[in-house]
Coordinates of C-alpha atoms in Angstrom, one line a residue:
M1 CA -12.5 157.4 32.4
H2 CA -13.2 153.6 33.4
S3 CA -16.0 152.0 34.6
I4 CA -16.0 150.3 37.9
R5 CA -16.7 146.8 36.1
M6 CA -13.7 147.2 34.0
K7 CA -11.4 148.4 37.0
I8 CA -12.8 145.3 38.8
T9 CA -12.1 143.0 35.5
A10 CA -8.5 144.3 35.2
M11 CA -8.0 144.1 39.0
T12 CA -9.3 140.5 39.2
I13 CA -7.4 139.3 36.2
A14 CA -4.2 140.8 37.4
A15 CA -4.9 138.9 40.8
I16 CA -5.5 135.6 39.1
L17 CA -2.5 136.3 36.7
T18 CA 0.1 137.0 39.3
S19 CA -1.0 134.0 41.8
L20 CA -1.0 131.7 38.9
L21 CA 2.6 132.8 37.7
T22 CA 3.7 133.0 41.8
F23 CA 2.3 129.0 41.9
I24 CA 4.4 128.2 38.6
V25 CA 7.5 129.8 39.8
I26 CA 7.5 128.6 43.3
G27 CA 6.2 125.2 42.2
F28 CA 9.0 124.8 39.4
F29 CA 11.9 125.6 41.9
T30 CA 10.4 123.8 44.8
L31 CA 9.4 120.8 43.1
G32 CA 12.9 121.0 41.4
K33 CA 14.9 121.1 44.6
E34 CA 12.3 118.2 45.9
N35 CA 12.6 116.3 42.8
D36 CA 16.6 116.4 43.0
Q37 CA 17.0 115.1 46.4
N38 CA 14.2 112.4 45.5
S39 CA 16.2 111.3 42.8
V40 CA 19.0 111.0 45.2
E41 CA 16.9 108.7 47.0
K42 CA 15.8 106.6 44.7
M43 CA 19.2 106.2 42.8
N44 CA 20.5 105.3 46.3
L45 CA 17.8 102.7 47.3
L46 CA 18.8 101.2 43.8
S47 CA 22.6 101.2 44.3
Q48 CA 22.3 99.8 47.8
N49 CA 19.5 97.0 46.4
A50 CA 21.9 96.3 43.9
A51 CA 25.0 96.1 46.6
Q52 CA 22.8 93.8 48.8
T53 CA 22.5 91.2 45.8
A54 CA 26.3 91.2 44.7
D55 CA 27.3 90.9 48.7
A56 CA 25.1 88.1 49.3
R57 CA 27.5 85.7 47.2
L58 CA 30.7 87.4 49.0
N59 CA 29.2 87.1 52.6
S60 CA 28.5 83.5 52.0
L61 CA 31.8 82.5 50.9
K62 CA 33.1 85.0 53.8
T63 CA 30.7 83.3 56.3
A64 CA 32.2 80.0 55.0
V65 CA 35.7 80.7 55.5
D66 CA 35.1 81.7 59.0
I67 CA 33.2 79.0 59.9
T68 CA 36.0 76.6 58.7
A69 CA 39.0 78.7 60.0
H70 CA 37.1 78.5 63.6
I71 CA 37.0 74.6 63.0
A72 CA 40.8 74.8 62.0
E73 CA 41.9 77.0 65.2
H74 CA 39.6 74.5 67.9
S75 CA 41.5 71.6 66.2
L76 CA 44.7 73.3 66.9
D77 CA 43.7 74.3 70.2
T78 CA 43.4 70.3 71.0
V79 CA 47.3 69.8 71.6
N80 CA 50.5 71.9 71.8
L81 CA 52.6 71.7 68.7
K82 CA 55.8 72.9 70.7
N83 CA 55.7 69.1 71.8
Y84 CA 56.6 68.2 68.4
G85 CA 59.1 71.0 68.1
V86 CA 57.0 73.8 66.2
S87 CA 57.2 77.1 68.1
L88 CA 57.5 80.7 67.1
A89 CA 60.8 80.8 68.8
S90 CA 62.3 78.1 66.1
L91 CA 60.9 76.1 63.3
D92 CA 64.3 74.4 62.4
I93 CA 63.6 71.2 62.1
T94 CA 67.0 69.8 62.4
W95 CA 66.4 70.0 66.4
R96 CA 63.4 67.4 66.5
T97 CA 63.6 63.9 67.0
P98 CA 62.4 61.3 64.2
E99 CA 59.7 60.7 67.1
Q100 CA 58.6 64.2 67.3
R101 CA 58.6 64.6 63.3
K102 CA 56.3 60.9 63.3
Q103 CA 53.9 62.8 65.8
L104 CA 54.2 66.2 63.9
D105 CA 52.5 64.3 60.4
T106 CA 50.3 62.2 62.3
F107 CA 48.5 65.2 64.2
M108 CA 48.7 67.1 60.8
Q109 CA 47.3 64.3 58.7
K110 CA 44.3 64.4 61.5
H111 CA 44.0 67.9 61.4
L112 CA 43.6 68.1 57.7
R113 CA 41.1 65.5 57.6
E114 CA 38.8 67.4 60.2
V115 CA 39.4 70.7 58.5
Q116 CA 38.6 69.4 54.8
Q117 CA 35.3 67.2 56.2
A118 CA 34.3 70.5 58.0
F119 CA 35.3 72.7 54.4
G120 CA 33.6 70.2 52.3
N121 CA 30.5 70.2 54.0
V122 CA 30.3 74.2 54.0
A123 CA 31.3 74.5 50.5
D124 CA 28.8 71.7 49.2
Y125 CA 26.1 74.2 50.7
T126 CA 27.3 77.6 49.6
S127 CA 26.8 78.6 46.3
G128 CA 28.7 80.0 43.7
I129 CA 32.1 78.3 45.2
V130 CA 34.5 76.7 42.6
S131 CA 37.4 76.0 44.9
Y132 CA 38.3 75.9 48.8
Y133 CA 41.9 74.5 50.0
Y134 CA 44.1 74.7 53.0
Y135 CA 47.8 75.3 52.2
I136 CA 50.3 74.2 55.0
N137 CA 52.9 76.8 55.7
P138 CA 56.1 74.6 54.4
E139 CA 58.3 76.3 57.2
I140 CA 56.9 74.0 59.7
G141 CA 58.4 70.8 58.3
T142 CA 55.6 68.1 57.9
S143 CA 55.3 65.9 55.2
E144 CA 51.8 67.2 55.0
Q145 CA 51.2 70.1 52.6
G146 CA 47.3 70.6 52.6
F147 CA 44.4 70.0 50.4
F148 CA 42.9 71.9 47.1
Y149 CA 39.5 70.9 45.9
S150 CA 37.4 72.4 42.8
K151 CA 34.9 71.8 40.6
I152 CA 35.5 74.0 37.5
G153 CA 34.1 72.0 35.2
K154 CA 32.9 69.3 37.2
P155 CA 29.5 68.6 38.8
S156 CA 30.9 68.3 42.4
F157 CA 34.0 69.2 44.1
V158 CA 37.3 66.9 43.1
K159 CA 40.5 66.8 44.8
N160 CA 43.5 68.3 42.9
D161 CA 46.9 67.3 44.9
S162 CA 49.3 68.7 41.9
M163 CA 47.8 72.1 42.6
I164 CA 48.5 72.1 46.7
S165 CA 52.0 70.7 45.6
A166 CA 53.0 73.8 43.9
Q167 CA 54.5 76.1 46.4
P168 CA 53.7 80.0 46.2
D169 CA 56.3 81.9 44.8
P170 CA 56.7 85.7 46.5
A171 CA 57.7 87.2 43.5
D172 CA 54.8 86.3 41.4
K173 CA 52.2 88.7 43.0
E174 CA 49.5 87.9 40.9
N175 CA 49.3 84.2 41.3
S176 CA 50.6 84.1 45.1
A177 CA 48.8 86.9 46.5
W178 CA 46.1 84.6 47.8
Y179 CA 49.1 83.1 50.5
F180 CA 51.2 86.5 51.1
E181 CA 48.9 88.8 51.6
P182 CA 47.0 87.5 54.3
V183 CA 50.4 86.6 55.8
T184 CA 51.6 89.9 55.6
K185 CA 48.5 91.5 56.9
G186 CA 48.2 88.7 59.6
R187 CA 44.4 88.3 58.8
A188 CA 41.6 87.7 56.8
C189 CA 41.2 89.4 53.6
W190 CA 39.8 89.8 50.1
V191 CA 42.0 88.9 47.2
G192 CA 40.8 89.6 43.6
P193 CA 40.0 90.3 40.5
Y194 CA 42.8 88.1 39.3
K195 CA 43.2 85.5 37.1
A196 CA 43.6 82.3 38.8
H197 CA 46.3 80.1 37.6
L198 CA 45.2 76.8 39.7
L199 CA 41.6 77.6 38.1
G200 CA 42.7 78.1 34.2
K201 CA 43.2 81.8 34.5
L202 CA 39.7 82.7 34.9
P203 CA 38.9 85.9 36.7
T204 CA 38.6 85.1 40.3
V205 CA 37.5 86.5 44.0
S206 CA 39.2 84.7 46.9
Y207 CA 38.7 85.6 50.7
V208 CA 41.4 83.7 52.5
M209 CA 42.2 83.7 56.2
P210 CA 45.8 82.8 58.0
I211 CA 45.7 80.4 60.6
Y212 CA 48.2 80.4 63.7
N213 CA 48.5 78.4 66.7
Y214 CA 50.3 80.2 69.6
G215 CA 51.8 83.2 66.8
V216 CA 53.1 80.2 64.4
L217 CA 51.9 80.2 61.2
I218 CA 50.3 76.7 60.2
G219 CA 48.9 77.6 56.8
V220 CA 46.2 79.7 54.8
L221 CA 42.7 78.4 54.1
G222 CA 40.3 79.9 51.4
M223 CA 37.7 79.8 49.1
D224 CA 37.2 81.1 45.6
T225 CA 34.3 82.3 43.7
L226 CA 34.4 83.5 39.9
F227 CA 34.3 87.0 39.4
Y228 CA 31.7 86.2 36.8
S229 CA 29.3 85.2 39.5
I230 CA 29.7 88.9 41.3
T231 CA 29.1 90.8 37.7
S232 CA 26.6 88.8 36.3
P233 CA 23.7 90.3 38.7
V234 CA 25.3 93.4 38.2
Q235 CA 25.3 93.1 34.2
A236 CA 21.7 91.9 34.1
M237 CA 20.8 95.0 36.3
R238 CA 18.9 97.9 35.0
V239 CA 18.2 101.5 35.6
Y240 CA 15.4 103.3 34.2
D241 CA 15.4 102.6 30.8
T242 CA 18.7 102.5 29.2
G243 CA 20.9 102.9 33.0
F244 CA 23.0 100.3 34.2
A245 CA 25.5 99.5 36.7
F246 CA 28.9 98.9 36.7
L247 CA 32.1 98.0 39.5
L248 CA 35.5 100.1 40.4
N249 CA 38.1 98.8 42.5
D250 CA 39.4 100.3 45.8
K251 CA 41.2 102.3 43.7
G252 CA 38.8 103.7 41.6
R253 CA 39.6 101.8 38.6
I254 CA 37.0 100.3 36.6
I255 CA 37.0 96.4 36.9
F256 CA 33.5 95.6 35.0
H257 CA 31.6 98.0 32.7
P258 CA 28.6 97.0 30.2
S259 CA 30.6 98.6 27.5
I260 CA 33.9 100.1 28.7
S261 CA 37.2 97.9 29.1
A262 CA 38.6 97.5 32.4
G263 CA 41.7 99.5 33.9
K264 CA 40.2 103.0 33.0
T265 CA 39.7 105.5 35.6
P266 CA 36.5 107.7 35.8
E267 CA 38.4 110.7 34.6
E268 CA 39.0 109.1 31.3
I269 CA 35.8 108.1 30.3
S270 CA 33.4 111.1 31.3
T271 CA 33.4 114.8 32.0
G272 CA 33.0 115.6 36.0
L273 CA 33.9 112.3 37.6
S274 CA 37.3 111.6 39.7
A275 CA 38.2 108.7 41.7
K276 CA 38.2 110.7 44.7
M277 CA 34.4 111.2 44.8
F278 CA 34.5 107.6 45.4
Q279 CA 36.4 107.1 48.5
E280 CA 33.7 107.3 50.7
P281 CA 31.6 104.2 51.7
N282 CA 28.7 105.6 49.4
N283 CA 27.6 109.1 48.3
G284 CA 25.2 109.9 51.3
N285 CA 22.8 113.0 49.9
H286 CA 25.4 113.6 47.6
L287 CA 24.1 114.6 43.8
I288 CA 26.4 113.3 41.7
R289 CA 26.1 114.2 38.0
Y290 CA 28.3 113.9 34.7
K291 CA 28.5 114.1 31.0
M292 CA 29.7 110.9 28.9
N293 CA 29.3 111.1 25.7
G294 CA 27.6 114.4 25.5
E295 CA 24.9 112.8 27.8
E296 CA 24.2 114.3 31.3
R297 CA 23.8 111.1 33.6
Q298 CA 23.4 110.8 37.3
L299 CA 24.8 108.1 39.6
S300 CA 25.1 106.8 43.1
Y301 CA 27.1 104.3 44.7
S302 CA 27.5 101.5 47.8
T303 CA 30.8 99.5 49.1
L304 CA 30.4 95.8 48.7
S305 CA 32.2 94.0 51.5
N306 CA 35.2 93.1 49.5
S307 CA 35.8 97.1 49.1
M308 CA 34.5 97.0 45.4
K309 CA 32.3 100.1 44.4
L310 CA 29.0 99.2 42.4
V311 CA 27.9 102.0 40.8
V312 CA 24.6 102.5 39.6
T313 CA 24.0 105.3 36.7
A314 CA 20.8 106.5 34.2
P315 CA 20.3 109.8 32.1
V316 CA 19.0 112.5 33.8
A317 CA 16.3 112.9 31.3
E318 CA 14.8 109.1 32.4
I319 CA 15.2 110.1 36.0
F320 CA 13.1 113.1 35.6
S321 CA 10.9 112.2 32.9
S322 CA 7.7 112.3 35.2
W323 CA 8.5 114.9 36.7
R324 CA 8.8 117.0 33.4
Q325 CA 5.2 115.6 32.3
T326 CA 4.1 116.7 35.6
T327 CA 5.4 120.3 35.3
R328 CA 4.0 120.4 31.6
F329 CA 0.3 119.4 32.9
I330 CA 0.5 121.8 35.5
L331 CA 1.4 124.7 33.2
L332 CA -1.2 123.6 30.6
A333 CA -3.8 123.4 33.3
A334 CA -2.7 126.8 34.7
I335 CA -3.3 128.4 31.1
A336 CA -6.4 126.9 30.5
I337 CA -7.9 128.1 34.1
L338 CA -6.4 131.3 33.3
A339 CA -8.1 131.6 29.9
V340 CA -11.1 130.7 31.6
F341 CA -11.1 133.5 34.1
I342 CA -10.4 136.4 32.0
V343 CA -13.6 135.5 29.9
A344 CA -15.8 135.0 32.9
T345 CA -14.6 138.4 34.5
L346 CA -15.8 140.4 31.1
F347 CA -19.2 139.3 31.7
I348 CA -20.0 138.9 35.3
A349 CA -17.1 141.5 36.7
G350 CA -19.7 142.7 39.4
A351 CA -21.1 139.5 40.8
L352 CA -17.6 137.7 41.1
T353 CA -16.1 140.1 43.6
K354 CA -16.7 138.4 46.7
P355 CA -16.0 134.7 44.8
L356 CA -13.1 136.0 43.3
L357 CA -11.6 136.9 46.3
Q358 CA -11.7 133.6 47.8
L359 CA -10.5 132.1 44.5
A360 CA -7.3 134.3 44.9
Q361 CA -6.7 133.1 48.3
A362 CA -7.2 129.7 47.4
S363 CA -4.8 130.3 44.8
Q364 CA -2.3 131.5 47.2
K365 CA -2.5 128.7 49.4
L366 CA -2.0 126.3 46.5
A367 CA 1.2 128.4 45.3
A368 CA 2.4 127.9 49.0
G369 CA 2.0 124.2 48.9
N370 CA -1.3 124.1 51.1
F371 CA -3.8 121.8 49.7
N372 CA -6.7 122.5 52.1
A373 CA -7.7 125.6 50.2
E374 CA -11.4 126.4 50.7
L375 CA -12.8 126.3 47.1
D376 CA -16.9 125.7 48.4
Y377 CA -18.1 128.2 45.3
E378 CA -21.1 126.1 43.5
G379 CA -22.6 128.8 41.2
D380 CA -23.7 127.6 38.0
D381 CA -21.9 129.9 36.3
E382 CA -18.3 130.5 34.6
L383 CA -17.0 131.2 37.8
G384 CA -18.1 128.0 39.3
I385 CA -16.7 126.0 36.1
V386 CA -13.0 128.1 37.0
T387 CA -13.7 127.4 41.1
R388 CA -14.4 123.4 40.3
S389 CA -11.0 123.5 37.3
F390 CA -9.1 124.4 40.3
R391 CA -10.5 122.3 42.5
Q392 CA -9.7 119.5 39.9
M393 CA -6.0 120.9 39.5
R394 CA -5.5 120.8 43.3
D395 CA -7.0 117.3 43.8
H396 CA -4.9 115.6 40.7
L397 CA -1.7 117.7 41.7
Q398 CA -2.2 116.3 45.7
M399 CA -2.7 112.6 43.9
Y400 CA 0.3 112.9 41.7
I401 CA 2.6 113.8 44.6
S402 CA 1.1 111.2 46.7
D403 CA 1.4 108.9 44.1
L404 CA 5.2 109.9 44.1
N405 CA 5.4 109.4 47.3
S406 CA 4.0 105.9 47.5
R407 CA 6.1 104.9 44.8
A408 CA 8.9 105.9 46.3
Y409 CA 8.2 104.5 49.7
S410 CA 6.4 101.0 49.0
D411 CA 7.4 97.6 47.4
A412 CA 6.1 96.8 43.9
L413 CA 6.3 93.4 44.2
T414 CA 4.8 92.7 47.9
G415 CA 3.0 96.0 48.8
I416 CA 4.3 96.6 51.6
K417 CA 6.8 99.1 53.0
N418 CA 10.4 99.1 51.6
K419 CA 13.7 99.8 52.8
G420 CA 13.3 103.8 52.3
A421 CA 10.2 103.5 54.5
F422 CA 12.0 101.8 56.8
D423 CA 14.8 104.3 57.3
I424 CA 12.3 107.0 57.7
Y425 CA 10.5 104.7 60.6
A426 CA 13.7 104.5 62.3
G427 CA 14.9 107.9 62.0
R428 CA 11.7 108.7 64.3
L429 CA 12.6 106.2 66.6
N430 CA 16.3 107.4 66.6
N431 CA 15.0 110.7 67.5
S432 CA 13.1 109.4 70.3
I433 CA 15.8 107.5 71.7
K434 CA 17.8 111.1 71.9
L435 CA 14.9 112.6 73.3
G436 CA 14.6 109.6 76.0
A437 CA 16.2 111.1 78.9
K438 CA 13.4 113.8 79.1
Q439 CA 10.5 111.8 77.7
G440 CA 11.3 108.3 78.5
S441 CA 12.8 105.6 76.2
P442 CA 10.7 104.1 73.5
E443 CA 9.9 100.4 73.7
F444 CA 10.2 98.7 70.5
A445 CA 11.8 95.4 69.0
V446 CA 13.0 94.4 65.8
V447 CA 12.5 91.2 64.0
M448 CA 14.3 90.4 61.0
F449 CA 12.9 87.5 58.6
D450 CA 14.7 85.6 55.4
C451 CA 13.5 83.4 53.3
N452 CA 14.9 80.1 52.9
W453 CA 15.5 78.7 49.5
L454 CA 14.4 81.6 47.7
K455 CA 17.5 81.1 45.0
E456 CA 16.5 77.5 44.8
I457 CA 13.1 78.2 44.0
N458 CA 14.1 80.3 41.5
D459 CA 16.6 78.2 40.0
A460 CA 13.8 74.8 39.8
Y461 CA 10.5 76.5 39.3
G462 CA 11.3 80.2 37.7
H463 CA 11.6 83.4 39.1
E464 CA 7.7 84.0 38.7
R465 CA 7.2 81.3 41.4
G466 CA 9.5 82.7 43.5
D467 CA 7.7 86.1 43.4
I468 CA 4.9 84.1 44.7
Y469 CA 7.1 82.5 47.1
L470 CA 7.9 86.5 48.5
R471 CA 4.0 87.2 48.2
A472 CA 3.0 84.5 50.3
T473 CA 5.8 85.1 53.0
S474 CA 5.2 88.9 53.1
H475 CA 1.1 87.8 53.5
A476 CA 2.1 85.6 56.8
I477 CA 4.3 88.4 58.1
C478 CA 1.3 90.8 57.9
E479 CA -1.4 88.3 59.0
T480 CA 0.4 87.6 62.1
F481 CA 1.7 91.3 63.1
T482 CA -1.5 93.1 62.3
H483 CA -0.3 96.4 64.3
S484 CA 2.9 96.6 63.5
P485 CA 4.7 98.1 59.7
V486 CA 6.4 95.8 58.0
F487 CA 9.3 96.1 55.3
R488 CA 11.0 94.4 52.7
L489 CA 14.4 95.3 52.9
G490 CA 15.3 93.9 49.6
G491 CA 15.5 90.5 47.7
D492 CA 14.4 88.0 50.5
E493 CA 14.6 89.7 53.7
F494 CA 11.8 91.8 55.6
A495 CA 11.8 93.0 58.9
T496 CA 8.9 94.6 61.1
L497 CA 8.9 96.9 64.0
L498 CA 6.7 95.8 66.9
Q499 CA 5.4 98.6 69.3
G500 CA 2.7 98.8 72.1
S501 CA 0.2 95.7 72.2
D502 CA 3.2 93.7 69.4
Y503 CA 5.8 94.5 71.9
K504 CA 4.2 93.5 74.7
H505 CA 3.3 90.2 73.2
R506 CA 6.1 89.6 70.9
D507 CA 6.6 86.1 72.2
E508 CA 3.2 85.0 71.4
L509 CA 3.1 86.5 68.0
L510 CA 6.3 84.8 67.4
Q511 CA 4.8 81.6 68.1
A512 CA 1.5 82.2 66.3
F513 CA 3.9 82.9 63.2
D514 CA 6.0 79.7 63.6
K515 CA 2.5 77.9 63.9
K516 CA 1.6 79.5 60.7
T517 CA 4.1 78.8 58.6
E518 CA 3.2 75.6 59.9
E519 CA -0.1 75.3 58.8
V520 CA 0.6 76.7 55.1
A521 CA 3.3 74.0 54.9
A522 CA 0.9 71.5 55.9
A523 CA -2.0 72.9 53.9
V524 CA -0.3 73.5 50.3
S525 CA 2.0 70.9 48.3
H526 CA 4.3 73.2 46.4
P527 CA 7.1 74.4 47.5
W528 CA 6.9 78.2 46.3
E529 CA 3.5 78.1 48.0
K530 CA 4.7 77.3 51.6
V531 CA 6.4 79.7 53.8
D532 CA 10.1 78.6 55.1
V533 CA 11.5 81.4 57.1
A534 CA 14.3 82.0 59.2
R535 CA 13.7 84.9 61.5
G536 CA 15.2 86.9 64.5
I537 CA 14.3 89.2 67.1
A538 CA 16.2 91.8 69.0
V539 CA 14.6 94.2 72.2
F540 CA 16.0 97.9 72.3
R541 CA 18.3 97.9 75.5
P542 CA 18.1 101.8 76.8
G543 CA 21.4 102.5 77.6
E544 CA 23.5 99.9 75.6
D545 CA 21.6 100.8 72.1
A546 CA 22.7 104.0 70.3
G547 CA 19.9 103.6 68.2
V548 CA 17.8 101.2 65.9
E549 CA 21.0 100.2 63.6
Q550 CA 22.5 98.1 66.9
V551 CA 18.7 96.3 67.7
L552 CA 18.5 95.9 63.9
R553 CA 22.2 94.1 63.9
R554 CA 21.4 91.9 66.4
A555 CA 17.9 90.9 65.0
D556 CA 20.0 90.0 61.4
E557 CA 22.9 88.2 63.7
Q558 CA 19.9 85.9 65.6
M559 CA 18.1 85.3 62.1
Y560 CA 21.3 84.3 60.3
E561 CA 21.8 81.7 63.3
N562 CA 18.4 80.4 62.9
K563 CA 18.7 80.4 59.1
R564 CA 22.3 78.4 59.4
Q565 CA 20.2 75.8 61.6
L566 CA 17.1 75.6 59.5
K567 CA 19.5 75.1 56.5
L568 CA 21.5 72.3 58.3
E569 CA 17.8 70.6 59.2
E570 CA 16.1 71.1 55.9
T571 CA 16.7 69.7 52.4
P572 CA 16.4 72.3 49.7
P573 CA 13.6 72.3 47.4
Q574 CA 14.2 70.0 43.9
P575 CA 12.1 70.4 40.9
A576 CA 9.5 67.7 40.2
Y577 CA 10.2 66.3 36.6

């Protein structure tokens, strides 16, 4: 006959063993699924941040062409070309009088001077531009052909008349796509990458726009940047320890890869990938894993403004290395705790009935993910040791999970919240907006900030000074908007969501921020210690804005307008030798 002590001991051991196994099994599967989702979110953030970096060069090029095209169209609007014999109905120059031909040539000379002057000014302040041009439609019948400026191998842009005199050939698709593709589409478009014969066969990406006047094609203007300027930051990017980034074109073929030649498809280099997987703008919450050279990898991708796909990839083993270490620690801790409890129950089973019940209940709560389990037994015995160890394990686990969440949603450089945290705040506001009909729409505003001259500071003084510049900007924003969350959205962009008191006093806060930047600028002598920021604000408009995205877009547009004005007024920092 077994004694009560043995029965209690056996029951206690069984209960503890069951609880620990339940905790381990549930924790393993729960954390496994959660870590899969977290890995997708982290990889998406890396992909989005990398895309923003690569898109910065493309967007600046597009903006430069858009500005110049607007000036060109405005110049054409000042006259009616029909008076010179140019109309959509007929481009036959034989019907023109000598006076009309002379007037047309005179006007086109003036038009080209205005466009070239504007184009040159814009190109000088747009980084990465290697050439800009305006090719006049030869069917118009003017003696003016346009202009072509490049600075390949030159410190500044140099005019090259021989380049513009070469008429585009429709049969030469690669070398003439910059002209015929926008003309065929009837709108601005990206071309490339292609080997531009006008730039020494260097791989080039172009943004070109057709210029019309009353339906008549006047010409095509555009800008070029070397494909290297896009691939360089992509090649320099590192994902975890051995991960990397690469580029696909809109057909799903590789156009840049650190170790694979261009032209291949995902199917040719891996198992589990296909071009169809990259048809969406991004992978969203979809988990994409594949095998390459016998190694399991995971990727995320985003679409650049010119329809290229920027893909980041890393080995699954590196992505989950910290999670596996945590799991191993939990298993070892569970085994140690179980051993301690077995030894303790053999000696003092009778005195452990009440504390053991409390411990079993606490372990069940921990297994369910509740970290508020009470473990208040402080006896100076084996059960007290086990209880304190269990409490320590709970605190450590809670600390590890909190640390993981903190790393995922905070910016390592500045310590403020990152883009992932902004998306969570935006999601909450969007939910409030959807419930606005019943509970009243929320009042909020978005302020966007963009550091001016960051690239120049990085180039002139080094990235360490650039980091100081970013931290100074973050500090100034946080000191001004003390009651609002501040986010670093990536690169040199920051944002804050104003609600409550900060929302009501937003104008005063913006003035205070401007004053603070002036005070900082007056108090320091080095460019990287100053706070030179373009800003834009947009207020949520109920009934017009569907969500935070529309407000953010308006704030971003206002900020870029402010940035454009500031850059026209300011001089970029220069290194002091």
